[in-house]
mmCIF file with all atom_site columns, C-alpha atoms in Angstrom:
data_model
loop_
_atom_site.group_PDB
_atom_site.id
_atom_site.type_symbol
_atom_site.label_atom_id
_atom_site.label_alt_id
_atom_site.label_comp_id
_atom_site.label_asym_id
_atom_site.label_entity_id
_atom_site.label_seq_id
_atom_site.pdbx_PDB_ins_code
_atom_site.Cartn_x
_atom_site.Cartn_y
_atom_site.Cartn_z
_atom_site.occupancy
_atom_site.B_iso_or_equiv
_atom_site.pdbx_formal_charge
_atom_site.auth_seq_id
_atom_site.auth_comp_id
_atom_site.auth_asym_id
_atom_site.auth_atom_id
_atom_site.pdbx_PDB_model_num
ATOM 1   C CA . UNK A 1 1   ? 40.250 14.529 -18.551 1.00 61.00 ? 116 UNK A CA 1
ATOM 2   C CA . UNK A 1 2   ? 37.291 16.749 -19.328 1.00 68.00 ? 117 UNK A CA 1
ATOM 3   C CA . UNK A 1 3   ? 36.759 16.176 -23.077 1.00 74.00 ? 118 UNK A CA 1
ATOM 4   C CA . UNK A 1 4   ? 33.166 15.962 -24.320 1.00 82.00 ? 119 UNK A CA 1
ATOM 5   C CA . UNK A 1 5   ? 31.969 12.556 -25.467 1.00 86.00 ? 120 UNK A CA 1
ATOM 6   C CA . UNK A 1 6   ? 31.219 13.882 -28.969 1.00 89.00 ? 121 UNK A CA 1
ATOM 7   C CA . UNK A 1 7   ? 34.787 15.174 -29.343 1.00 81.00 ? 122 UNK A CA 1
ATOM 8   C CA . UNK A 1 8   ? 36.196 11.851 -28.131 1.00 78.00 ? 123 UNK A CA 1
ATOM 9   C CA . UNK A 1 9   ? 34.009 9.984  -30.674 1.00 83.00 ? 124 UNK A CA 1
ATOM 10  C CA . UNK A 1 10  ? 35.366 12.169 -33.501 1.00 83.00 ? 125 UNK A CA 1
ATOM 11  C CA . UNK A 1 11  ? 38.991 11.507 -32.520 1.00 78.00 ? 126 UNK A CA 1
ATOM 12  C CA . UNK A 1 12  ? 38.390 7.758  -32.141 1.00 76.00 ? 127 UNK A CA 1
ATOM 13  C CA . UNK A 1 13  ? 36.728 7.775  -35.558 1.00 77.00 ? 128 UNK A CA 1
ATOM 14  C CA . UNK A 1 14  ? 39.854 9.399  -37.065 1.00 74.00 ? 129 UNK A CA 1
ATOM 15  C CA . UNK A 1 15  ? 42.048 6.746  -35.471 1.00 72.00 ? 130 UNK A CA 1
ATOM 16  C CA . UNK A 1 16  ? 39.886 3.681  -36.156 1.00 72.00 ? 131 UNK A CA 1
ATOM 17  C CA . UNK A 1 17  ? 38.765 4.346  -39.742 1.00 71.00 ? 132 UNK A CA 1
ATOM 18  C CA . UNK A 1 18  ? 42.201 4.741  -41.346 1.00 72.00 ? 133 UNK A CA 1
ATOM 19  C CA . UNK A 1 19  ? 43.608 2.227  -43.808 1.00 75.00 ? 134 UNK A CA 1
ATOM 20  C CA . UNK A 1 20  ? 46.814 2.127  -45.816 1.00 74.00 ? 135 UNK A CA 1
ATOM 21  C CA . UNK A 1 21  ? 47.826 0.894  -49.251 1.00 79.00 ? 136 UNK A CA 1
ATOM 22  C CA . UNK A 1 22  ? 51.434 0.298  -50.237 1.00 79.00 ? 137 UNK A CA 1
ATOM 23  C CA . UNK A 1 23  ? 53.318 -0.361 -53.462 1.00 81.00 ? 138 UNK A CA 1
ATOM 24  C CA . UNK A 1 24  ? 55.056 -3.732 -53.708 1.00 84.00 ? 139 UNK A CA 1
ATOM 25  C CA . UNK A 1 25  ? 57.073 -4.140 -56.909 1.00 86.00 ? 140 UNK A CA 1
ATOM 26  C CA . UNK A 1 26  ? 54.939 -1.445 -58.539 1.00 84.00 ? 141 UNK A CA 1
ATOM 27  C CA . UNK A 1 27  ? 51.614 -3.067 -57.586 1.00 86.00 ? 142 UNK A CA 1
ATOM 28  C CA . UNK A 1 28  ? 49.181 -1.568 -55.077 1.00 87.00 ? 143 UNK A CA 1
ATOM 29  C CA . UNK A 1 29  ? 48.710 -3.841 -52.075 1.00 84.00 ? 144 UNK A CA 1
ATOM 30  C CA . UNK A 1 30  ? 46.028 -3.182 -49.518 1.00 80.00 ? 145 UNK A CA 1
ATOM 31  C CA . UNK A 1 31  ? 44.071 -1.969 -47.873 1.00 82.00 ? 146 UNK A CA 1
ATOM 32  C CA . UNK A 1 32  ? 46.029 -2.614 -44.689 1.00 75.00 ? 147 UNK A CA 1
ATOM 33  C CA . UNK A 1 33  ? 43.883 -1.871 -41.666 1.00 73.00 ? 148 UNK A CA 1
ATOM 34  C CA . UNK A 1 34  ? 45.871 -1.259 -38.470 1.00 70.00 ? 149 UNK A CA 1
ATOM 35  C CA . UNK A 1 35  ? 44.495 -3.101 -35.483 1.00 67.00 ? 150 UNK A CA 1
ATOM 36  C CA . UNK A 1 36  ? 46.035 -1.118 -32.633 1.00 64.00 ? 151 UNK A CA 1
ATOM 37  C CA . UNK A 1 37  ? 45.335 2.576  -33.183 1.00 64.00 ? 152 UNK A CA 1
ATOM 38  C CA . UNK A 1 38  ? 47.941 5.159  -34.083 1.00 65.00 ? 153 UNK A CA 1
ATOM 39  C CA . UNK A 1 39  ? 51.319 4.265  -35.501 1.00 66.00 ? 154 UNK A CA 1
ATOM 40  C CA . UNK A 1 40  ? 54.569 6.176  -35.598 1.00 66.00 ? 155 UNK A CA 1
ATOM 41  C CA . UNK A 1 41  ? 54.452 8.569  -38.535 1.00 68.00 ? 156 UNK A CA 1
ATOM 42  C CA . UNK A 1 42  ? 50.673 8.990  -38.437 1.00 72.00 ? 157 UNK A CA 1
ATOM 43  C CA . UNK A 1 43  ? 49.984 12.711 -39.059 1.00 70.00 ? 158 UNK A CA 1
ATOM 44  C CA . UNK A 1 44  ? 47.438 12.789 -36.223 1.00 73.00 ? 159 UNK A CA 1
ATOM 45  C CA . UNK A 1 45  ? 49.856 11.322 -33.663 1.00 73.00 ? 160 UNK A CA 1
ATOM 46  C CA . UNK A 1 46  ? 51.791 14.480 -32.654 1.00 74.00 ? 161 UNK A CA 1
ATOM 47  C CA . UNK A 1 47  ? 48.588 16.444 -32.108 1.00 76.00 ? 162 UNK A CA 1
ATOM 48  C CA . UNK A 1 48  ? 47.030 13.763 -29.937 1.00 76.00 ? 163 UNK A CA 1
ATOM 49  C CA . UNK A 1 49  ? 50.253 13.504 -27.950 1.00 75.00 ? 164 UNK A CA 1
ATOM 50  C CA . UNK A 1 50  ? 50.201 17.265 -27.291 1.00 77.00 ? 165 UNK A CA 1
ATOM 51  C CA . UNK A 1 51  ? 46.548 17.130 -26.236 1.00 78.00 ? 166 UNK A CA 1
ATOM 52  C CA . UNK A 1 52  ? 47.272 14.241 -23.853 1.00 76.00 ? 167 UNK A CA 1
ATOM 53  C CA . UNK A 1 53  ? 50.386 15.958 -22.477 1.00 78.00 ? 168 UNK A CA 1
ATOM 54  C CA . UNK A 1 54  ? 48.280 19.054 -21.797 1.00 80.00 ? 169 UNK A CA 1
ATOM 55  C CA . UNK A 1 55  ? 45.932 16.788 -19.844 1.00 79.00 ? 170 UNK A CA 1
ATOM 56  C CA . UNK A 1 56  ? 48.866 15.593 -17.735 1.00 80.00 ? 171 UNK A CA 1
ATOM 57  C CA . UNK A 1 57  ? 50.001 19.151 -17.062 1.00 81.00 ? 172 UNK A CA 1
ATOM 58  C CA . UNK A 1 58  ? 46.412 20.106 -16.132 1.00 84.00 ? 173 UNK A CA 1
ATOM 59  C CA . UNK A 1 59  ? 46.359 17.310 -13.534 1.00 84.00 ? 174 UNK A CA 1
ATOM 60  C CA . UNK A 1 60  ? 49.650 18.579 -12.086 1.00 83.00 ? 175 UNK A CA 1
ATOM 61  C CA . UNK A 1 61  ? 48.426 22.212 -12.053 1.00 84.00 ? 176 UNK A CA 1
ATOM 62  C CA . UNK A 1 62  ? 45.225 21.153 -10.232 1.00 87.00 ? 177 UNK A CA 1
ATOM 63  C CA . UNK A 1 63  ? 47.282 19.323 -7.584  1.00 86.00 ? 178 UNK A CA 1
ATOM 64  C CA . UNK A 1 64  ? 49.427 22.455 -7.187  1.00 85.00 ? 179 UNK A CA 1
ATOM 65  C CA . UNK A 1 65  ? 46.326 24.669 -6.875  1.00 87.00 ? 180 UNK A CA 1
ATOM 66  C CA . UNK A 1 66  ? 45.011 22.399 -4.102  1.00 88.00 ? 181 UNK A CA 1
ATOM 67  C CA . UNK A 1 67  ? 48.400 22.666 -2.340  1.00 86.00 ? 182 UNK A CA 1
ATOM 68  C CA . UNK A 1 68  ? 49.167 18.958 -2.806  1.00 85.00 ? 183 UNK A CA 1
ATOM 69  C CA . UNK A 1 69  ? 52.263 19.543 -4.967  1.00 79.00 ? 184 UNK A CA 1
ATOM 70  C CA . UNK A 1 70  ? 54.881 22.276 -5.141  1.00 78.00 ? 185 UNK A CA 1
ATOM 71  C CA . UNK A 1 71  ? 57.098 22.386 -8.163  1.00 69.00 ? 186 UNK A CA 1
ATOM 72  C CA . UNK A 1 72  ? 58.273 23.697 -11.461 1.00 59.00 ? 187 UNK A CA 1
ATOM 73  C CA . UNK A 1 73  ? 57.643 21.852 -14.716 1.00 56.00 ? 188 UNK A CA 1
ATOM 74  C CA . UNK A 1 74  ? 59.695 21.727 -17.882 1.00 54.00 ? 189 UNK A CA 1
ATOM 75  C CA . UNK A 1 75  ? 59.025 19.871 -21.109 1.00 53.00 ? 190 UNK A CA 1
ATOM 76  C CA . UNK A 1 76  ? 60.449 16.493 -20.043 1.00 57.00 ? 191 UNK A CA 1
ATOM 77  C CA . UNK A 1 77  ? 61.048 16.958 -16.320 1.00 67.00 ? 192 UNK A CA 1
ATOM 78  C CA . UNK A 1 78  ? 59.046 17.922 -13.298 1.00 71.00 ? 193 UNK A CA 1
ATOM 79  C CA . UNK A 1 79  ? 60.635 19.223 -10.134 1.00 77.00 ? 194 UNK A CA 1
ATOM 80  C CA . UNK A 1 80  ? 58.821 18.863 -6.830  1.00 79.00 ? 195 UNK A CA 1
ATOM 81  C CA . UNK A 1 81  ? 59.639 18.943 -3.123  1.00 82.00 ? 196 UNK A CA 1
ATOM 82  C CA . UNK A 1 82  ? 61.402 15.741 -2.106  1.00 84.00 ? 197 UNK A CA 1
ATOM 83  C CA . UNK A 1 83  ? 58.759 14.326 0.211   1.00 87.00 ? 198 UNK A CA 1
ATOM 84  C CA . UNK A 1 84  ? 57.000 10.988 0.254   1.00 89.00 ? 199 UNK A CA 1
ATOM 85  C CA . UNK A 1 85  ? 53.610 12.725 0.103   1.00 90.00 ? 200 UNK A CA 1
ATOM 86  C CA . UNK A 1 86  ? 54.490 14.623 -3.067  1.00 89.00 ? 201 UNK A CA 1
ATOM 87  C CA . UNK A 1 87  ? 56.014 11.494 -4.642  1.00 91.00 ? 202 UNK A CA 1
ATOM 88  C CA . UNK A 1 88  ? 52.769 9.596  -3.895  1.00 92.00 ? 203 UNK A CA 1
ATOM 89  C CA . UNK A 1 89  ? 50.738 12.440 -5.396  1.00 91.00 ? 204 UNK A CA 1
ATOM 90  C CA . UNK A 1 90  ? 52.896 12.396 -8.538  1.00 89.00 ? 205 UNK A CA 1
ATOM 91  C CA . UNK A 1 91  ? 52.501 8.621  -8.832  1.00 91.00 ? 206 UNK A CA 1
ATOM 92  C CA . UNK A 1 92  ? 48.706 9.023  -8.549  1.00 90.00 ? 207 UNK A CA 1
ATOM 93  C CA . UNK A 1 93  ? 48.692 11.784 -11.178 1.00 89.00 ? 208 UNK A CA 1
ATOM 94  C CA . UNK A 1 94  ? 50.694 9.603  -13.562 1.00 88.00 ? 209 UNK A CA 1
ATOM 95  C CA . UNK A 1 95  ? 48.318 6.701  -12.919 1.00 91.00 ? 210 UNK A CA 1
ATOM 96  C CA . UNK A 1 96  ? 45.274 8.896  -13.652 1.00 89.00 ? 211 UNK A CA 1
ATOM 97  C CA . UNK A 1 97  ? 46.960 10.173 -16.820 1.00 85.00 ? 212 UNK A CA 1
ATOM 98  C CA . UNK A 1 98  ? 47.743 6.622  -17.964 1.00 86.00 ? 213 UNK A CA 1
ATOM 99  C CA . UNK A 1 99  ? 44.138 5.469  -17.430 1.00 84.00 ? 214 UNK A CA 1
ATOM 100 C CA . UNK A 1 100 ? 42.697 8.517  -19.206 1.00 80.00 ? 215 UNK A CA 1
ATOM 101 C CA . UNK A 1 101 ? 45.093 8.697  -22.154 1.00 77.00 ? 216 UNK A CA 1
ATOM 102 C CA . UNK A 1 102 ? 46.335 5.153  -22.657 1.00 77.00 ? 217 UNK A CA 1
ATOM 103 C CA . UNK A 1 103 ? 49.888 6.524  -22.529 1.00 78.00 ? 218 UNK A CA 1
ATOM 104 C CA . UNK A 1 104 ? 52.253 5.355  -19.824 1.00 82.00 ? 219 UNK A CA 1
ATOM 105 C CA . UNK A 1 105 ? 55.530 6.765  -18.592 1.00 83.00 ? 220 UNK A CA 1
ATOM 106 C CA . UNK A 1 106 ? 58.321 4.286  -19.267 1.00 85.00 ? 221 UNK A CA 1
ATOM 107 C CA . UNK A 1 107 ? 59.528 3.853  -15.690 1.00 86.00 ? 222 UNK A CA 1
ATOM 108 C CA . UNK A 1 108 ? 62.580 1.870  -16.831 1.00 87.00 ? 223 UNK A CA 1
ATOM 109 C CA . UNK A 1 109 ? 63.792 4.978  -18.674 1.00 81.00 ? 224 UNK A CA 1
ATOM 110 C CA . UNK A 1 110 ? 62.794 7.410  -15.929 1.00 83.00 ? 225 UNK A CA 1
ATOM 111 C CA . UNK A 1 111 ? 64.947 8.733  -13.098 1.00 82.00 ? 226 UNK A CA 1
ATOM 112 C CA . UNK A 1 112 ? 64.677 10.787 -9.960  1.00 85.00 ? 227 UNK A CA 1
ATOM 113 C CA . UNK A 1 113 ? 67.438 13.141 -8.894  1.00 83.00 ? 228 UNK A CA 1
ATOM 114 C CA . UNK A 1 114 ? 67.480 14.887 -5.517  1.00 83.00 ? 229 UNK A CA 1
ATOM 115 C CA . UNK A 1 115 ? 69.598 17.772 -4.306  1.00 81.00 ? 230 UNK A CA 1
ATOM 116 C CA . UNK A 1 116 ? 72.369 17.323 -1.736  1.00 82.00 ? 231 UNK A CA 1
ATOM 117 C CA . UNK A 1 117 ? 69.961 18.435 0.991   1.00 88.00 ? 232 UNK A CA 1
ATOM 118 C CA . UNK A 1 118 ? 67.890 15.244 0.656   1.00 88.00 ? 233 UNK A CA 1
ATOM 119 C CA . UNK A 1 119 ? 69.070 12.223 2.629   1.00 90.00 ? 234 UNK A CA 1
ATOM 120 C CA . UNK A 1 120 ? 69.970 9.041  0.763   1.00 90.00 ? 235 UNK A CA 1
ATOM 121 C CA . UNK A 1 121 ? 67.136 7.238  2.571   1.00 92.00 ? 236 UNK A CA 1
ATOM 122 C CA . UNK A 1 122 ? 64.567 9.833  1.452   1.00 92.00 ? 237 UNK A CA 1
ATOM 123 C CA . UNK A 1 123 ? 65.987 9.816  -2.106  1.00 91.00 ? 238 UNK A CA 1
ATOM 124 C CA . UNK A 1 124 ? 65.659 6.032  -2.307  1.00 92.00 ? 239 UNK A CA 1
ATOM 125 C CA . UNK A 1 125 ? 62.179 6.114  -0.734  1.00 93.00 ? 240 UNK A CA 1
ATOM 126 C CA . UNK A 1 126 ? 60.958 8.620  -3.347  1.00 92.00 ? 241 UNK A CA 1
ATOM 127 C CA . UNK A 1 127 ? 62.481 6.512  -6.146  1.00 92.00 ? 242 UNK A CA 1
ATOM 128 C CA . UNK A 1 128 ? 60.713 3.411  -4.773  1.00 94.00 ? 243 UNK A CA 1
ATOM 129 C CA . UNK A 1 129 ? 57.369 5.218  -4.512  1.00 94.00 ? 244 UNK A CA 1
ATOM 130 C CA . UNK A 1 130 ? 57.657 6.385  -8.138  1.00 92.00 ? 245 UNK A CA 1
ATOM 131 C CA . UNK A 1 131 ? 59.097 3.070  -9.362  1.00 92.00 ? 246 UNK A CA 1
ATOM 132 C CA . UNK A 1 132 ? 62.099 4.712  -11.014 1.00 90.00 ? 247 UNK A CA 1
ATOM 133 C CA . UNK A 1 133 ? 65.889 4.746  -10.608 1.00 86.00 ? 248 UNK A CA 1
ATOM 134 C CA . UNK A 1 134 ? 67.513 7.070  -8.094  1.00 86.00 ? 249 UNK A CA 1
ATOM 135 C CA . UNK A 1 135 ? 70.426 8.843  -9.808  1.00 83.00 ? 250 UNK A CA 1
ATOM 136 C CA . UNK A 1 136 ? 73.142 11.241 -8.795  1.00 79.00 ? 251 UNK A CA 1
ATOM 137 C CA . UNK A 1 137 ? 72.608 13.615 -11.724 1.00 67.00 ? 252 UNK A CA 1
ATOM 138 C CA . UNK A 1 138 ? 74.751 11.699 -14.196 1.00 65.00 ? 253 UNK A CA 1
ATOM 139 C CA . UNK A 1 139 ? 71.940 10.184 -16.263 1.00 63.00 ? 254 UNK A CA 1
ATOM 140 C CA . UNK A 1 140 ? 71.143 10.879 -19.907 1.00 66.00 ? 255 UNK A CA 1
ATOM 141 C CA . UNK A 1 141 ? 67.960 11.705 -21.797 1.00 63.00 ? 256 UNK A CA 1
ATOM 142 C CA . UNK A 1 142 ? 67.901 11.343 -25.597 1.00 62.00 ? 257 UNK A CA 1
ATOM 143 C CA . UNK A 1 143 ? 71.686 10.919 -25.464 1.00 67.00 ? 258 UNK A CA 1
ATOM 144 C CA . UNK A 1 144 ? 72.236 14.201 -23.626 1.00 68.00 ? 259 UNK A CA 1
ATOM 145 C CA . UNK A 1 145 ? 73.162 14.722 -19.965 1.00 68.00 ? 260 UNK A CA 1
ATOM 146 C CA . UNK A 1 146 ? 70.058 15.064 -17.801 1.00 64.00 ? 261 UNK A CA 1
ATOM 147 C CA . UNK A 1 147 ? 71.836 17.531 -15.525 1.00 65.00 ? 262 UNK A CA 1
ATOM 148 C CA . UNK A 1 148 ? 73.892 20.450 -16.807 1.00 66.00 ? 263 UNK A CA 1
ATOM 149 C CA . UNK A 1 149 ? 76.432 22.121 -14.553 1.00 65.00 ? 264 UNK A CA 1
ATOM 150 C CA . UNK A 1 150 ? 77.705 25.676 -14.587 1.00 68.00 ? 265 UNK A CA 1
ATOM 151 C CA . UNK A 1 151 ? 79.926 25.132 -17.625 1.00 72.00 ? 266 UNK A CA 1
ATOM 152 C CA . UNK A 1 152 ? 77.697 24.362 -20.597 1.00 73.00 ? 267 UNK A CA 1
ATOM 153 C CA . UNK A 1 153 ? 80.767 24.441 -22.843 1.00 76.00 ? 268 UNK A CA 1
ATOM 154 C CA . UNK A 1 154 ? 82.389 21.581 -20.896 1.00 72.00 ? 269 UNK A CA 1
ATOM 155 C CA . UNK A 1 155 ? 79.114 19.646 -20.728 1.00 70.00 ? 270 UNK A CA 1
ATOM 156 C CA . UNK A 1 156 ? 78.481 19.760 -24.482 1.00 74.00 ? 271 UNK A CA 1
ATOM 157 C CA . UNK A 1 157 ? 82.051 19.562 -25.830 1.00 79.00 ? 272 UNK A CA 1
ATOM 158 C CA . UNK A 1 158 ? 81.536 15.876 -26.594 1.00 75.00 ? 273 UNK A CA 1
ATOM 159 C CA . UNK A 1 159 ? 78.795 16.785 -29.111 1.00 77.00 ? 274 UNK A CA 1
ATOM 160 C CA . UNK A 1 160 ? 81.094 19.174 -30.971 1.00 79.00 ? 275 UNK A CA 1
ATOM 161 C CA . UNK A 1 161 ? 83.838 16.532 -30.985 1.00 82.00 ? 276 UNK A CA 1
ATOM 162 C CA . UNK A 1 162 ? 81.462 13.878 -32.367 1.00 80.00 ? 277 UNK A CA 1
ATOM 163 C CA . UNK A 1 163 ? 80.221 16.214 -35.121 1.00 81.00 ? 278 UNK A CA 1
ATOM 164 C CA . UNK A 1 164 ? 83.759 17.108 -36.187 1.00 83.00 ? 279 UNK A CA 1
ATOM 165 C CA . UNK A 1 165 ? 84.743 13.440 -36.137 1.00 84.00 ? 280 UNK A CA 1
ATOM 166 C CA . UNK A 1 166 ? 81.837 12.589 -38.480 1.00 81.00 ? 281 UNK A CA 1
ATOM 167 C CA . UNK A 1 167 ? 82.652 15.534 -40.758 1.00 81.00 ? 282 UNK A CA 1
ATOM 168 C CA . UNK A 1 168 ? 86.307 14.510 -40.972 1.00 80.00 ? 283 UNK A CA 1
ATOM 169 C CA . UNK A 1 169 ? 85.325 10.877 -41.607 1.00 80.00 ? 284 UNK A CA 1
ATOM 170 C CA . UNK A 1 170 ? 82.916 11.942 -44.363 1.00 75.00 ? 285 UNK A CA 1
ATOM 171 C CA . UNK A 1 171 ? 85.475 14.276 -46.000 1.00 72.00 ? 286 UNK A CA 1
ATOM 172 C CA . UNK A 1 172 ? 88.215 11.618 -45.999 1.00 74.00 ? 287 UNK A CA 1
ATOM 173 C CA . UNK A 1 173 ? 85.854 9.051  -47.599 1.00 70.00 ? 288 UNK A CA 1
ATOM 174 C CA . UNK A 1 174 ? 84.581 11.463 -50.234 1.00 65.00 ? 289 UNK A CA 1
ATOM 175 C CA . UNK A 1 175 ? 87.949 13.063 -50.945 1.00 66.00 ? 290 UNK A CA 1
ATOM 176 C CA . UNK A 1 176 ? 86.539 16.496 -50.190 1.00 63.00 ? 291 UNK A CA 1
ATOM 177 C CA . UNK A 1 177 ? 88.132 19.050 -47.945 1.00 62.00 ? 292 UNK A CA 1
ATOM 178 C CA . UNK A 1 178 ? 86.232 20.651 -45.098 1.00 56.00 ? 293 UNK A CA 1
#
């Protein structure tokens, strides 16, 4: 993805030379040497993720500059023209990103949504090319609706209701008034 070999060596060194010690019943146990790279909670992890994500976006921008893709990106979604060619290009970009970064898109948790102007056959073909589910805009991401209609108040009312339910449950258990 264009990083110099020296820079890559430095990052690998940061990942591979770490060890941990933990307290068990007040006694230090360790060192524990992880065998598979970064772990959740590692302070380096978010920065490496951002660097890798920037690599993915650079691949997409290059494809757009060459006229191979047309779209608009957001933080967790990418919108492109609903054609087989652009779906194939996106699949190739994701494959290149996976090989370069070691990170893979979880296709079981991924979805493709097409506008009403796209035929069901084309929608399903694009989903098959990408290896993801074809949805009608009713999916969820991180527990939130993946598509938001005109009324944001109606879309997110369930969150307000859940928060108030938890607050009321907490206040009745603690004997405090909200």
